[in-house]
Amino acid sequence: VPASQAQLPVYDAGVVQGATVTEMVRTFRLRPYRLAEHLERLFRSLRYTRLEIGLSSGQLEQIANDLIAHNGSLLDAGGDLGLNLFVTAGDAPLYQGMTGRRPRPEPTVCVHTFPLPFGLWARRMETGAHLITPSIRQLPAQCCDPQMKCRSRMHYYLADREAQQVEPEAFALLLDLNGNVTETSGANFLMVECGAILSPPMVDTLAGISRATVIDLAAKMGIPFRERTIGVLSAMNAEEAFLAGTPYCLMPVTRLNGVAIGGGRPGPIYRRLLETWSTEVELDIRQQILQGGRSG
Amino acid sequence: VPASQAQLPVYDAGVVQGATVTEMVRTFRLRPYRLAEHLERLFRSLRYTRLEIGLSSGQLEQIANDLIAHNGSLLDAGGDLGLNLFVTAGDAPLYQGMTGRRPRPEPTVCVHTFPLPFGLWARRMETGAHLITPSIRQLPAQCCDPQMKCRSRMHYYLADREAQQVEPEAFALLLDLNGNVTETSGANFLMVECGAILSPPMVDTLAGISRATVIDLAAKMGIPFRERTIGVLSAMNAEEAFLAGTPYCLMPVTRLNGVAIGGGRPGPIYRRLLETWSTEVELDIRQQILQGGRSG
Amino acid sequence: VPASQAQLPVYDAGVVQGATVTEMVRTFRLRPYRLAEHLERLFRSLRYTRLEIGLSSGQLEQIANDLIAHNGSLLDAGGDLGLNLFVTAGDAPLYQGMTGRRPRPEPTVCVHTFPLPFGLWARRMETGAHLITPSIRQLPAQCCDPQMKCRSRMHYYLADREAQQVEPEAFALLLDLNGNVTETSGANFLMVECGAILSPPMVDTLAGISRATVIDLAAKMGIPFRERTIGVLSAMNAEEAFLAGTPYCLMPVTRLNGVAIGGGRPGPIYRRLLETWSTEVELDIRQQILQGGRSG
Amino acid sequence: VPASQAQLPVYDAGVVQGATVTEMVRTFRLRPYRLAEHLERLFRSLRYTRLEIGLSSGQLEQIANDLIAHNGSLLDAGGDLGLNLFVTAGDAPLYQGMTGRRPRPEPTVCVHTFPLPFGLWARRMETGAHLITPSIRQLPAQCCDPQMKCRSRMHYYLADREAQQVEPEAFALLLDLNGNVTETSGANFLMVECGAILSPPMVDTLAGISRATVIDLAAKMGIPFRERTIGVLSAMNAEEAFLAGTPYCLMPVTRLNGVAIGGGRPGPIYRRLLETWSTEVELDIRQQILQGGRSG
Amino acid sequence: VPASQAQLPVYDAGVVQGATVTEMVRTFRLRPYRLAEHLERLFRSLRYTRLEIGLSSGQLEQIANDLIAHNGSLLDAGGDLGLNLFVTAGDAPLYQGMTGRRPRPEPTVCVHTFPLPFGLWARRMETGAHLITPSIRQLPAQCCDPQMKCRSRMHYYLADREAQQVEPEAFALLLDLNGNVTETSGANFLMVECGAILSPPMVDTLAGISRATVIDLAAKMGIPFRERTIGVLSAMNAEEAFLAGTPYCLMPVTRLNGVAIGGGRPGPIYRRLLETWSTEVELDIRQQILQGGRSG
Amino acid sequence: VPASQAQLPVYDAGVVQGATVTEMVRTFRLRPYRLAEHLERLFRSLRYTRLEIGLSSGQLEQIANDLIAHNGSLLDAGGDLGLNLFVTAGDAPLYQGMTGRRPRPEPTVCVHTFPLPFGLWARRMETGAHLITPSIRQLPAQCCDPQMKCRSRMHYYLADREAQQVEPEAFALLLDLNGNVTETSGANFLMVECGAILSPPMVDTLAGISRATVIDLAAKMGIPFRERTIGVLSAMNAEEAFLAGTPYCLMPVTRLNGVAIGGGRPGPIYRRLLETWSTEVELDIRQQILQGGRSG
């Protein structure tokens, strides 16, 4: 079906309970990036939820590639696709009367693409994102393991609304139950201290695949990468900070709780990482986003 | 649209983030029950999320009544309707390319009905539900205020899957972060001790409207009702226990963690409450469910 | 067997894991006091642990009464008995080779009496007990429900050792994980504020039967009794404080963390409670203890 | 005394409070294994509890060796011994009237052996153990330091009872207060991820000596060993998992929360570790257990 | 000395550690209000800190009255005084070399007055205060009992700075470690729900004396007053809310986290309470503040 | 002004709220030690509090050096100076009437020196400090980031008072909310295990500059240094332990909770570290303190 008509029945558990496991992949020059890693993580999430989809990783890869091939051909030049895979827990039994059939116990699997909306990020790629630590906290592992990428994310929505009280364009940087830094609603938070890249430990934070890319790039570039519990004071005193997320790869952070990070400008390690990444994928990632912002 | 075709676009924040506020109302003899209270709670949730729907409580009431009138007329005799109202945060900006238009900042409001599936509960109305305390815990208030009825409920799904390891028909009775009793995925937990009805305090539990009905009925019937932190030992030693939830009103609980509650049979206070409630709504609630089970 | 020879095999789960549920009853003038309540609590603990002893409450009562009758006759005049009932989880499977038989799955039930050692408490009945809040904390409900009287009490032992660093005769007043007052290793803590008796809530504290007696006595005497979270500052500023425990009934507390409580002397409400209790059981409780101290 | 007659008086603090510090050693071919390390850990626990036993490590070693020599000679061929050392806090003062003497302030020291009951583990050595994460949580360090091996373990008993609701032969894998993996009631949990052995950090888990043996063996075999906070999702997606405990050394884990680990079969790293260990002690550990199962 | 010259040496523990216990009293028509209650609370705090000041409550009362009499005579007509009593832990030993004498172990006691700065509050008395829940949390009881009024309040400062990110005039409404409402940096938070005044429980909140006045006034006026854990959703849906603090008595709250409370205007219960209070002290409290604002 | 006259007005936020950020530097032979690092940490704290002092690091360095030069010349031979820099949040608005002017929004900056009081530490340098773990806990990061050196330290005062109940000269070793070791009120805690120096992780503990010196010295001396969560049992079984704090550099710890550490005598690693440090600063640190004790 055309992407604009992709819909989920209101009686699906994905709508009713947010009982949805998901992955998002992006393409570079219309080739999917690290698709195998995304699929592996999807299957890890599925084992945790005990959802069985009856499709192998190879079959999903095939579907993804076919969809990208087809939808990529409809895209404007210079664009790239996001691809969403999600699996819901299927029919919610309570609503069985709506369909006139017994609720299907099988999960709903949905794969769709969308043009990456570069215009959303163009300005922040230049000026940097502004982050706020809200009072709403990251979900603890004993409610939902943070290594599962799922769609029960009301706390993200609430956290971002709080951040937007301060500044309409700000993102929330969620703290864990102990008050230490975790992640934003859409990305991993990384910072630079004494020339090394620091990440919060993966206890209450999803181990993102863009973050894994940063680890690989940093290793190649000789930049140390370390995990460490990060308090708010350390984050506010970072030499640099940036967000790692699938659709935009790396976005600079230039302000946290109203205080400028790294002089308020994207930092040199951020820039080098993004350049190296661009070289690897044979595409100027930053340029693509800025251009998308101008035309969008 | 016909209920079976009610759908949500995959780019809606309700699908993408579970950023959905909701209420469920049921009818007795096709008249909505405590609709005003449900709408008041919906507006309380909306204020918390800062979603503005541009509809007054009166307008929603009108829509609900119209829908019930229309859909009720299509229902089999003896049936009743559930009515779902939900509000999502509208278009998720990331997917704006799917629609070819700027993301609408307005919330999506959806109201639909469904025939109450009495067959789901018929057997448990006779034998009682079996509950298990899983390792997955209730969301703490600092992530999501429990007084908001929302649809980011993956932890409910996970908790029920754990309970079903023990017994395929069991429900999870979620504990809070301190290990005390809160609620099940669909209902408030109430128990009887020394002849009084006990409820966990409303700190980490949604104050349900069926529970409010129990409070009213108990007051009329002269049965004391108290809130108190309830440990697992107390719950396993309850004289009676039952669940209060909108679609089935009151369901007996006869087993907790493998131990029989109240001799393993629905208790006298449960039965008296349900009879009084039935009288109030001029409908034998238990009978309707049992009959639904036979025909369903 | 003679009490001095009552022993538990080293391969019993009571020795190996502290997997023991217990009750302690005392006699007044060789009649057991509130035995039915103790037995009821024992059965509540047993349901929580899912231990089935194959004995009814009536049978246990008979055994207890017989034992008291027999052993009471051997006691010095003016003495009274403590009676211990405990149930362990039976043979620990690991040690099955020690007995040359398959491990018995049945719980071990043991009932024994002991002369109440009044000499242990005599001095403190006059001068009052001194309490210290140690760094060791009360077990949280999610590890072990505090309403179960069990014998996995290493934390009590550690807490008392800490208190005895300050003063060799001091007892520990354990705080919960939030730093609020719970109980001592052998008794409930009660205090007087504005003329009312205050108790910590029964969330992280065993609801003792001597405490229940205080509630009954206070009701008869017109003294208000309230449960409330008690911080350390409030406790250190109590008008009076005392401990309620089965073997000595009520012991005054005259010092907490080095600060005198109630001018450092047993208070008037304490004295009135003890007198009323004495009247009820037709025995001067305080006198019996003081005399035991002199002769012991 | 004959092992079957080793008993503890019911007035001993080990029975009354579970105030017992312990170690368990096993023999290979009737020679004690890593006895010095066990004794060192025992003395560490004793310092923490401030129990002074008046025996040096050398004296305990002598006693252990003598006992093993004597009892080993009575054992069937092919068998091996477990040796238990435990120290209780001595007479509980409350029961002083039972003995007719003042309570002894000295700790009770007990050393005894038992034939290792290989039959208990034989089947699980082949099929692998099944683990369940129960709602009962591991004791936090502020109640009892997890590095002390003690016998106040009611929470283990409760946790295993919960696990056995699901499957009668399952063990509990306890989570800490944050919901992350710690240990089972009798062993350390270890898993394999990306070819490395992962262990939870030793914050809320006893650093077992069999686990220390695994560290040594892995170092020799060139297998990386790492400590990391382990969430439930990671554990459910382990390539392999196994338990390290003194009496059986290493037991494979093939199922966690109903999901197969490593294809449901003991994994290659597990097998290599056990073989290397067997070579070191000149005894086929697995074979001994399987044989014990057949004859037992 | 003249108030403007009241100073504390930089080596005083009050400066060095914030080890200061304090009370603030205000006058109505130059007579101190509830001075005895303030002094009683001061002595409660002193017992908790074990500071002994060598002055009785009567002596402090005399000093306070003398100071008010003297300084009141210098005040502009229509004004009133605040009176501050504070006690620090005396000389910090580290700095003994600054004074050339051994550090005095005695606490420093300081009493001073100040003209109440009505201009600070005038506008908010009309428009209402705006509150924000910051990410910084209230100190837990196990670090510092909240019933002690002390001056180690950096967390208040940080919380208010966070609130002022949103709106320069906003105050922080601090949440406890569980995410529930406690107090602002200078006042108790009270709200109206279903016509009753609700207060958070006094577990993590100072029991203010203005709040005690509200309890007394409400009792006289027949308005129910209840303590209950208050989540953020409930507070954002309050019918009215207000702050109770010594210097301004009662200040309306009209906005919380950007959402209007009670239609954004001071509510009727607030107004009635303030009028009754004004009658009691024979002074139009609101008028005095508004006038102070105009002239200030 | 002369140091003895350095004072802070009672209306300064440093006195009123403890809203003070601070650093302490010491001299060796009247040259400031690691001044740049202290200033860098001061500016990190200032960014966190958002206090802007209008002085650069270079300017503060100049002031510090001038003050040391001036005050050093007045000092007895063999002495050394402590230098205190602190920044308060300036005038507290509430007290504006005391000064007759509008409250200044600028922070108060104060720099002063004091002769190091070697006599305070002389005896403990020989016998070692005794530590006690009190029930009062370290502030959690979500109230106040522990990397900020601030002066809201009432909990330190309370903790030390508790420790002094046990022994008048003892210091408190504060535990975090999980019961693990953090720091004392004036120094970092370090211990030796298996020949390596262990430090608690810097999550709930200030990363001290003397501790940083130990890291540097240990690296030069080939002694391993590791961060690890440290439970009380581990600390009580340390081979050695010592405190690292600016004024005395390194003080041995010889007793924890009544148990001797390292045989009750300062250990060899401690002694070697102090000697190496002495060599680096061309001053026998231990000798200077002992001499100060004799003359002081």
GROMACS .gro file of C-alpha atoms in nm, chain F residues 9-164:
model
  156
 1489PRO     CA    1   2.670   3.948   5.656
 1490VAL     CA    2   2.388   3.743   5.805
 1491TYR     CA    3   2.173   3.831   5.503
 1492ASP     CA    4   2.415   3.671   5.258
 1493ALA     CA    5   2.284   3.360   5.083
 1494GLY     CA    6   2.596   3.180   5.201
 1495VAL     CA    7   2.473   3.219   5.558
 1496VAL     CA    8   2.103   3.194   5.484
 1497GLN     CA    9   2.094   2.896   5.249
 1498GLY     CA   10   2.443   2.750   5.247
 1499ALA     CA   11   2.437   2.845   4.879
 1500THR     CA   12   2.814   2.854   4.862
 1501VAL     CA   13   3.061   2.699   4.623
 1502THR     CA   14   3.409   2.658   4.759
 1503GLU     CA   15   3.765   2.536   4.714
 1504MET     CA   16   4.047   2.488   4.960
 1505VAL     CA   17   4.410   2.496   4.855
 1506ARG     CA   18   4.714   2.444   5.070
 1507THR     CA   19   5.071   2.557   5.033
 1508PHE     CA   20   5.387   2.356   5.062
 1509ARG     CA   21   5.670   2.579   5.174
 1510LEU     CA   22   5.434   2.869   5.108
 1511ARG     CA   23   5.381   2.781   4.744
 1512PRO     CA   24   5.022   2.691   4.650
 1513TYR     CA   25   4.977   2.330   4.539
 1514ARG     CA   26   4.776   2.237   4.230
 1515LEU     CA   27   4.607   2.576   4.237
 1516ALA     CA   28   4.511   2.555   3.870
 1517GLU     CA   29   4.323   2.230   3.926
 1518HIS     CA   30   4.138   2.375   4.222
 1519LEU     CA   31   4.038   2.679   4.019
 1520GLU     CA   32   3.923   2.464   3.731
 1521ARG     CA   33   3.702   2.267   3.968
 1522LEU     CA   34   3.569   2.590   4.115
 1523PHE     CA   35   3.461   2.706   3.771
 1524ARG     CA   36   3.299   2.371   3.704
 1525SER     CA   37   3.094   2.413   4.022
 1526LEU     CA   38   3.005   2.768   3.921
 1527ARG     CA   39   2.875   2.660   3.584
 1528TYR     CA   40   2.657   2.400   3.753
 1529THR     CA   41   2.508   2.662   3.989
 1530ARG     CA   42   2.500   2.920   3.709
 1531LEU     CA   43   2.679   3.173   3.932
 1532GLU     CA   44   2.885   3.422   3.733
 1533ILE     CA   45   3.156   3.594   3.930
 1534GLY     CA   46   3.301   3.829   3.670
 1535LEU     CA   47   3.654   3.711   3.747
 1536SER     CA   48   3.870   3.492   3.529
 1537SER     CA   49   4.071   3.200   3.652
 1538GLY     CA   50   4.385   3.407   3.599
 1539GLN     CA   51   4.256   3.689   3.814
 1540LEU     CA   52   4.168   3.450   4.096
 1541GLU     CA   53   4.511   3.297   4.067
 1542GLN     CA   54   4.668   3.638   4.106
 1543ILE     CA   55   4.458   3.720   4.411
 1544ALA     CA   56   4.546   3.386   4.567
 1545ASN     CA   57   4.916   3.430   4.504
 1546ASP     CA   58   4.918   3.783   4.642
 1547LEU     CA   59   4.735   3.675   4.954
 1548ILE     CA   60   4.967   3.383   5.011
 1549ALA     CA   61   5.270   3.606   4.966
 1550HIS     CA   62   5.138   3.858   5.215
 1551ASN     CA   63   5.003   3.622   5.477
 1552GLY     CA   64   5.283   3.372   5.440
 1553SER     CA   65   5.528   3.634   5.553
 1554LEU     CA   66   5.341   3.666   5.883
 1555LEU     CA   67   5.349   3.295   5.953
 1556ASP     CA   68   5.575   3.112   6.198
 1557ALA     CA   69   5.867   2.929   6.041
 1558GLY     CA   70   5.782   2.577   5.932
 1559GLY     CA   71   5.418   2.658   5.892
 1560ASP     CA   72   5.207   2.652   5.582
 1561LEU     CA   73   4.884   2.813   5.475
 1562GLY     CA   74   4.541   2.694   5.379
 1563LEU     CA   75   4.365   2.916   5.132
 1564ASN     CA   76   3.991   2.927   5.104
 1565LEU     CA   77   3.802   3.058   4.805
 1566PHE     CA   78   3.429   3.066   4.825
 1567VAL     CA   79   3.149   3.214   4.624
 1568THR     CA   80   2.803   3.266   4.766
 1569ALA     CA   81   2.485   3.349   4.580
 1570GLY     CA   82   2.499   3.708   4.713
 1571ASP     CA   83   2.228   3.896   4.898
 1572ALA     CA   84   1.926   3.690   4.996
 1573PRO     CA   85   1.632   3.904   4.876
 1574LEU     CA   86   1.424   3.845   5.187
 1575TYR     CA   87   1.660   4.054   5.397
 1576GLN     CA   88   1.684   4.352   5.166
 1577GLY     CA   89   1.542   4.579   5.433
 1578MET     CA   90   1.852   4.528   5.647
 1579THR     CA   91   2.083   4.705   5.411
 1580GLY     CA   92   1.864   4.984   5.291
 1581ARG     CA   93   1.946   4.898   4.932
 1582ARG     CA   94   1.813   4.665   4.664
 1583PRO     CA   95   1.962   4.316   4.695
 1584ARG     CA   96   2.271   4.284   4.481
 1585PRO     CA   97   2.230   4.001   4.235
 1586GLU     CA   98   2.607   3.948   4.219
 1587PRO     CA   99   2.770   3.658   4.397
 1588THR     CA  100   2.991   3.729   4.696
 1589VAL     CA  101   3.349   3.618   4.634
 1590CYS     CA  102   3.575   3.567   4.933
 1591VAL     CA  103   3.935   3.454   4.949
 1592HIS     CA  104   4.116   3.412   5.279
 1593THR     CA  105   4.402   3.215   5.425
 1594PHE     CA  106   4.456   3.042   5.755
 1595PRO     CA  107   4.755   2.876   5.918
 1596LEU     CA  108   4.724   2.499   5.877
 1597PRO     CA  109   4.642   2.363   6.224
 1598PHE     CA  110   4.879   2.066   6.223
 1599GLY     CA  111   4.804   1.999   6.585
 1600LEU     CA  112   4.457   1.879   6.484
 1601TRP     CA  113   4.597   1.583   6.297
 1602ALA     CA  114   4.928   1.505   6.467
 1603ARG     CA  115   4.807   1.225   6.687
 1604ARG     CA  116   4.598   1.061   6.415
 1605MET     CA  117   4.899   1.070   6.181
 1606GLU     CA  118   5.065   0.831   6.422
 1607THR     CA  119   4.780   0.619   6.549
 1608GLY     CA  120   4.553   0.640   6.249
 1609ALA     CA  121   4.197   0.769   6.225
 1610HIS     CA  122   3.903   0.563   6.345
 1611LEU     CA  123   3.596   0.556   6.121
 1612ILE     CA  124   3.234   0.468   6.188
 1613THR     CA  125   2.956   0.416   5.930
 1614PRO     CA  126   2.664   0.623   6.062
 1615SER     CA  127   2.296   0.589   5.980
 1616ILE     CA  128   2.298   0.934   5.812
 1617ARG     CA  129   2.358   0.890   5.440
 1618GLN     CA  130   2.550   1.078   5.173
 1619LEU     CA  131   2.339   1.324   4.968
 1620PRO     CA  132   2.225   1.166   4.642
 1621ALA     CA  133   2.327   1.321   4.311
 1622GLN     CA  134   1.971   1.418   4.226
 1623CYS     CA  135   1.964   1.671   4.514
 1624CYS     CA  136   2.312   1.812   4.469
 1625ASP     CA  137   2.573   1.683   4.226
 1626PRO     CA  138   2.855   1.543   4.443
 1627GLN     CA  139   3.115   1.686   4.204
 1628MET     CA  140   3.022   2.034   4.327
 1629LYS     CA  141   3.223   2.128   4.636
 1630CYS     CA  142   2.962   2.322   4.828
 1631ARG     CA  143   2.889   2.422   5.185
 1632SER     CA  144   2.544   2.278   5.244
 1633ARG     CA  145   2.690   2.007   5.457
 1634MET     CA  146   2.459   1.961   5.755
 1635HIS     CA  147   2.449   1.590   5.678
 1636TYR     CA  148   2.827   1.576   5.732
 1637TYR     CA  149   2.784   1.744   6.067
 1638LEU     CA  150   2.511   1.500   6.168
 1639ALA     CA  151   2.711   1.203   6.047
 1640ASP     CA  152   3.017   1.306   6.246
 1641ARG     CA  153   2.807   1.358   6.558
 1642GLU     CA  154   2.680   1.002   6.520
 1643ALA     CA  155   3.034   0.869   6.479
 1644GLN     CA  156   3.141   1.059   6.789
   0.00000   0.00000   0.00000
